[in-house]
XYZ file of C-alpha atoms in Angstrom:
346
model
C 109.417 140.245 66.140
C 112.801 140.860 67.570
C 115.692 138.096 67.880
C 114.900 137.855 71.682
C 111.365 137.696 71.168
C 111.540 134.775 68.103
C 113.608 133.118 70.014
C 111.198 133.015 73.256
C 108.386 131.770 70.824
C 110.550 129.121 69.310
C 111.435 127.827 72.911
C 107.669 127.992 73.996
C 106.998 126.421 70.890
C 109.248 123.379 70.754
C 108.101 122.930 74.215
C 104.516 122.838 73.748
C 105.033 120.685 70.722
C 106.013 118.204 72.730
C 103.027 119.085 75.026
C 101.203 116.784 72.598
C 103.121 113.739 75.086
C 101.047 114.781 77.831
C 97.241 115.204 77.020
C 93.957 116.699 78.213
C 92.605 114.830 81.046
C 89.809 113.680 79.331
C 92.196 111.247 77.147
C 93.702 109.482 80.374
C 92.458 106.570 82.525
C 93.273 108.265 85.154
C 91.774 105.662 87.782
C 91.857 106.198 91.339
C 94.438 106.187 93.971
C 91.899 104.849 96.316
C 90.187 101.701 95.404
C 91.071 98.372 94.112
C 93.626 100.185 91.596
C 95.623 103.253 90.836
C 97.012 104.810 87.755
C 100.421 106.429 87.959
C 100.932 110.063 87.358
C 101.552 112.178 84.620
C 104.508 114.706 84.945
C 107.710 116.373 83.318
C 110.916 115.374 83.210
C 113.227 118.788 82.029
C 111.513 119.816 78.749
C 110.230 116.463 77.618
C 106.800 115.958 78.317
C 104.772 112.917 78.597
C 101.544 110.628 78.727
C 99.786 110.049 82.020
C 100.551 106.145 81.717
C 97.227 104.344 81.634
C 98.906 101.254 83.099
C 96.750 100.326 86.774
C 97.797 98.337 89.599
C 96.484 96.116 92.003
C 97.771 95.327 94.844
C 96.802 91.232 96.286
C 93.265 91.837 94.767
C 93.015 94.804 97.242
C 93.515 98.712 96.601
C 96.655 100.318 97.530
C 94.452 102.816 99.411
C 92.867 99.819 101.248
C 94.192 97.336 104.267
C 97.502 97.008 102.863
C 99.790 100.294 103.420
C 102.923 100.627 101.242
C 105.717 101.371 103.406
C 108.889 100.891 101.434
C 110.223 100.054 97.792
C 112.591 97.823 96.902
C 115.840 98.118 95.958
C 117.545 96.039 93.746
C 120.355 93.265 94.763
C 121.735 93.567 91.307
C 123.933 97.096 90.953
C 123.487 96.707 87.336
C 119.272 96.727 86.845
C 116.630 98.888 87.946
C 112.698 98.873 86.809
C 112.262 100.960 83.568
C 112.372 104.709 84.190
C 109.849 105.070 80.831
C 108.348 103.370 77.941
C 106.046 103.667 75.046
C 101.977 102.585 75.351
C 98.880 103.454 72.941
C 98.243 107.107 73.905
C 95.965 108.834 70.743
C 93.372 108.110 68.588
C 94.040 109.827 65.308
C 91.020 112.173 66.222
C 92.481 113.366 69.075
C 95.763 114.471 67.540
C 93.953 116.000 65.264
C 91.628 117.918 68.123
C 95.130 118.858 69.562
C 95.954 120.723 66.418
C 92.699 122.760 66.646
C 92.857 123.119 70.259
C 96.773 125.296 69.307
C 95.299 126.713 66.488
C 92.627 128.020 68.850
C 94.226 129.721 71.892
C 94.851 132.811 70.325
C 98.242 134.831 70.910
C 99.665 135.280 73.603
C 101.930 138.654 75.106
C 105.311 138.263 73.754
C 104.667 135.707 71.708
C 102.419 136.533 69.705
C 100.872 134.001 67.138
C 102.434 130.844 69.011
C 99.149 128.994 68.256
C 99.289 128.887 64.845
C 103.297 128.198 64.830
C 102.982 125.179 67.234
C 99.753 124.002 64.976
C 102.238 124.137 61.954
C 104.769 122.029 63.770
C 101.961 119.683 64.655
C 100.670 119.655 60.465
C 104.237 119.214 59.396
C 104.408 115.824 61.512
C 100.801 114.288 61.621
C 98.970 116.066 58.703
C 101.212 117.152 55.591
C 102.362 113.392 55.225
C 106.129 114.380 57.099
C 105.690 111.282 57.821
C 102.246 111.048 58.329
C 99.000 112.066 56.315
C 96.036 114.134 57.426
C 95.817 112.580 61.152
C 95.590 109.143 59.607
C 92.043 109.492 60.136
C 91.062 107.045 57.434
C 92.888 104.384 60.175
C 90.732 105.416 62.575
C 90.174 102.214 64.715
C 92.860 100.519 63.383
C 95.891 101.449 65.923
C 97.124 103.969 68.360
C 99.643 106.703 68.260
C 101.663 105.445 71.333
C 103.497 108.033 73.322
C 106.264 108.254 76.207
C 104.990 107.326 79.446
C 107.815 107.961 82.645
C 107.584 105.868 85.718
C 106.364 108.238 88.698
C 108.831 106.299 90.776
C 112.091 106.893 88.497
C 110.911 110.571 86.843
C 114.422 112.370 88.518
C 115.926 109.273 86.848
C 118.583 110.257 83.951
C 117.144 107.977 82.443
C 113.238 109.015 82.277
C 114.495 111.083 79.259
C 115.245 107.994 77.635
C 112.176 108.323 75.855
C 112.041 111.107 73.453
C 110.062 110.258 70.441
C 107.256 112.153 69.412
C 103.914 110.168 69.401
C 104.470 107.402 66.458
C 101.754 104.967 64.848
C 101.281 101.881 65.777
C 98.346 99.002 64.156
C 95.748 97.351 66.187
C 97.599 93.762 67.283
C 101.586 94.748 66.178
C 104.227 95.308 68.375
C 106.371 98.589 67.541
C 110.171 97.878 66.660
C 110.905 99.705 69.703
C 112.890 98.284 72.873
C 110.959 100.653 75.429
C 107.456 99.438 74.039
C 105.144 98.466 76.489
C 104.978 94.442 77.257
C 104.319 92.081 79.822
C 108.011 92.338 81.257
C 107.843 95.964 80.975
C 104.529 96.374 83.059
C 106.497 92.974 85.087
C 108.931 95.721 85.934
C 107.029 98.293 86.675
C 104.899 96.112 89.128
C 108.171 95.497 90.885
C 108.690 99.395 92.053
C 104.264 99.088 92.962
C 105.502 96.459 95.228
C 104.090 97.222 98.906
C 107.150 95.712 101.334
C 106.196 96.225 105.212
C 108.994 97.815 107.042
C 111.851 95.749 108.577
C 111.872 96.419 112.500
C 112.823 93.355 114.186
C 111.790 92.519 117.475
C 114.430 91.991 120.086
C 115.202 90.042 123.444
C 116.194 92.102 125.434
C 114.516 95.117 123.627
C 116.393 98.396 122.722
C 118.898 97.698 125.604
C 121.326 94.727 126.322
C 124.593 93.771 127.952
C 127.913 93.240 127.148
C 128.467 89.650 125.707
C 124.889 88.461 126.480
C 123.355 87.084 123.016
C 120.485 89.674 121.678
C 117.151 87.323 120.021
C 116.893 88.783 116.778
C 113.499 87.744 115.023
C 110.463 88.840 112.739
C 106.663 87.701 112.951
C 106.383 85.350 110.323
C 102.309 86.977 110.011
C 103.721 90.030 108.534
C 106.578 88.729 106.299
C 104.412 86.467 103.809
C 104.738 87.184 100.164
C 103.265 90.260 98.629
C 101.706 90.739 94.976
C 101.155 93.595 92.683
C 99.373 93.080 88.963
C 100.133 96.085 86.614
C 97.415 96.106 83.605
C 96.936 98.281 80.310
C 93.148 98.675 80.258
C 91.442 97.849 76.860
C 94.758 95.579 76.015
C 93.968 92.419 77.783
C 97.718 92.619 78.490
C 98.971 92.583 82.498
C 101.883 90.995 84.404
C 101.890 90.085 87.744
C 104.859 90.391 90.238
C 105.355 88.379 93.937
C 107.684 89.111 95.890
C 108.580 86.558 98.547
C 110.601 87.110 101.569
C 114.053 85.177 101.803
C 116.594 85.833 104.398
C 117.057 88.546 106.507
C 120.879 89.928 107.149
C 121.944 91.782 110.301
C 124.314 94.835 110.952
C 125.338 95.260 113.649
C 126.559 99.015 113.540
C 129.763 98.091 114.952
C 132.643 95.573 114.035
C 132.479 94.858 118.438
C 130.157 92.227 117.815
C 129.292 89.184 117.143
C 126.380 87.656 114.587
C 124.467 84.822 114.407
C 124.968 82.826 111.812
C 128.452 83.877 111.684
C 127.400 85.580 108.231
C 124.310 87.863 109.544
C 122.247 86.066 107.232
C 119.044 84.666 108.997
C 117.164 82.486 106.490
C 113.407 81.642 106.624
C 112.077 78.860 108.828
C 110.141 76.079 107.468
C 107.078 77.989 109.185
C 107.573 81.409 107.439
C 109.453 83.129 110.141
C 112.736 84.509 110.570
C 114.595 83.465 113.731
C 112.963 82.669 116.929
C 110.741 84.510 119.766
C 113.433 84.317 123.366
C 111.616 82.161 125.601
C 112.354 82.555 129.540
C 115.332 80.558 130.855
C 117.284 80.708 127.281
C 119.164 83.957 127.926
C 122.618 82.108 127.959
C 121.406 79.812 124.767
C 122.427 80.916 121.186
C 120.090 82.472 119.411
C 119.546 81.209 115.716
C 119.249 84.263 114.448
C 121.003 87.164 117.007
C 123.812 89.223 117.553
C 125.955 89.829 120.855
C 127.956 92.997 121.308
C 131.304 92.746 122.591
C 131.442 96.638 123.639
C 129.474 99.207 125.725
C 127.662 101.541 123.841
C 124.788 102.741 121.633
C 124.225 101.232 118.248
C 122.127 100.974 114.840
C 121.238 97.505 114.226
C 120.287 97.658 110.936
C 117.696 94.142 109.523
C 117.294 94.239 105.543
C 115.219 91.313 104.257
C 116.143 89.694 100.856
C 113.212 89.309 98.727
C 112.710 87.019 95.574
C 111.083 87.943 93.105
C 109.094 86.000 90.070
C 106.626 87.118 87.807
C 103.699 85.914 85.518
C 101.592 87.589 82.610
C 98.283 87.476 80.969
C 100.454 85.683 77.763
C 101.849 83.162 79.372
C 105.101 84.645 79.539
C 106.835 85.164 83.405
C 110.018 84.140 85.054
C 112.634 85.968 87.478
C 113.760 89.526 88.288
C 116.615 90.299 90.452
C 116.173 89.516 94.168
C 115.393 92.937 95.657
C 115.878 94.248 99.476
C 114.327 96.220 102.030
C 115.816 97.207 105.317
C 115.685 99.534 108.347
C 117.979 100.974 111.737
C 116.650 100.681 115.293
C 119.004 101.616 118.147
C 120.216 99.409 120.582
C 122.145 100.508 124.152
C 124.574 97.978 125.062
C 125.690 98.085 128.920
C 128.412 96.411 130.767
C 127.238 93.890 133.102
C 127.626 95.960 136.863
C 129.500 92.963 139.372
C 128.973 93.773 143.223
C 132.696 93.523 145.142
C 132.307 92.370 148.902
């Protein structure tokens, strides 16, 4: 084998070591993206590979492929925090690691590089057989833990920081917690639940709609049926383990697109009414009144007024443990035409 050649089969073989991350289909709960829950995808994320998470979610009790259409994610208020871009969960039984290592051994060689099979099976025996650090598949714990793998949020996997997770699969017993940061727990999947969240898009409704005057207040409001607070539950099946997140709508803020205007309250922040909505429907005869939540342009022209709701957000798990994650938001443009009032000279 030449230098160019060895070093192909050493690439292709450090790679498909850590094809051991991502296995056969058979050994994921893959779920259903249709249906009362979904698992999230399996992928790559540059040459690390990794575990179709088994974590589901549920959205209000109700599939994501049901009544309830995701149609945007939050972002987050806070600059500093974003949902996890990976973490660790139980991903192999020591059989399986073990059927991994016959499944290399077994493919056969390949053109160019020949004999890859066996080479990636030793790599896999140095680790998980030959006691380097672990001893003949710990097969005689069978039963008694997981190896738990990387698992990268489908959300986040262009994320720098779905790379994060780079360990080869490690052991974990039945009922411990690994000494690991990125482990899987109930603020993890908390987290995760928050980018599963299913926010309804933020188009406001207007008075006048999509075209107003010059210094005549716009009616800026949203139907308080739609903006009601939204759930998702993210579980690890077999684990009794799940967290659930709600997000609940807040305040809504208003842009006008231009600094020749006018908001109202002076601060563009609409809060919620008592009721659940967000400003109030224009009634006939008010066009003069001030709006409690509006905006009046000062200026002619055309304009994106842009509405992003502030949502809080709490959460709650299966051990008791819950609390706060940063308030996230959600927002949209629509265009408005502002005109100047015509006057008729005599």
């Amino acid at each position: 084998m030449n230098r160019a050649t060895g070093a192909a089969a050493l690439t292709a073989a450090t790679t498909a070591l850590l094809t051991l991350q991502s296995p056969p289909c058979a050994w994921a709960d893959k779920g259903s993206s249709a249906g009362p829950s979904r698992a999230a995808d399996a992928g790559r994320q540059g040459r690390t590979m990794y575990v179709q998470t088994k974590v589901r979610t549920t959205v209000n009790g109700s599939g994501s492929g049901g009544g309830t259409a995701k149609t945007g994610s939050l972002s987050s208020a806070d600059g500093n925090w974003t949902p996890p871009a990976c973490w660790y969960e139980p991903a192999f039984s020591p059989k399986e690691i073990q059927s991994t290592v016959k499944t290399w051994r077994g493919i056969g060689d390949l053109p160019l590089i020949g004999g890859i099979g066996d080479l990636v099976g030793d790599m896999l025996d140095a680790r998980y057989k030959d006691g380097k650090p672990y001893k003949d598949y710990n097969l005689d714990k069978q039963g008694e833990g997981m190896f738990w793998a990387a698992a990268v949020n489908p959300n986040r996997k262009d994320d720098p920081e779905a790379s994060s997770c780079d360990k080869p699969p490690f052991w974990v017993n039945n009922g411990q917690t690994p000494d690991e940061p990125l482990a899987v727990s109930p603020k993890v999947l908390a987290e995760y639940a928050y980018d599963e969240l299913p926010i309804p898009g933020t188009e406001v409704t207007t008075a006048p709609a999509g075209e107003t005057k010059v210094n005549l207040p716009t009616w800026v409001w949203l139907d308080k049926a739609r903006f009601k607070k939204v759930s998702v539950t993210a579980s690890l099946p077999g684990t009794g383990l799940s967290a659930t997140t709600t997000a609940e709508p807040k305040s809504l803020h208003l842009d006008p697109g231009t600094p020749d205007a006018r908001t109202t309250p002076a601060s563009g922040d609409c809060p919620i009414n008592a009721d659940g909505g967000i400003g109030a429907p224009y009634q006939l005869g008010r066009a003069n009144d001030t709006p409690p939540c509006g905006v009046t342009y000062l200026r002619s022209g055309a304009y994106p007024l842009r509405a992003t709701v502030t949502w809080q957000i709490s959460w709650t798990s299966t051990t008791g443990e819950g609390g706060t994650l940063p308030d996230g938001t959600f927002g949209a443009s629509q265009d408005v035409t502002v005109q100047e009032i015509q006057s008729v000279n005599r």
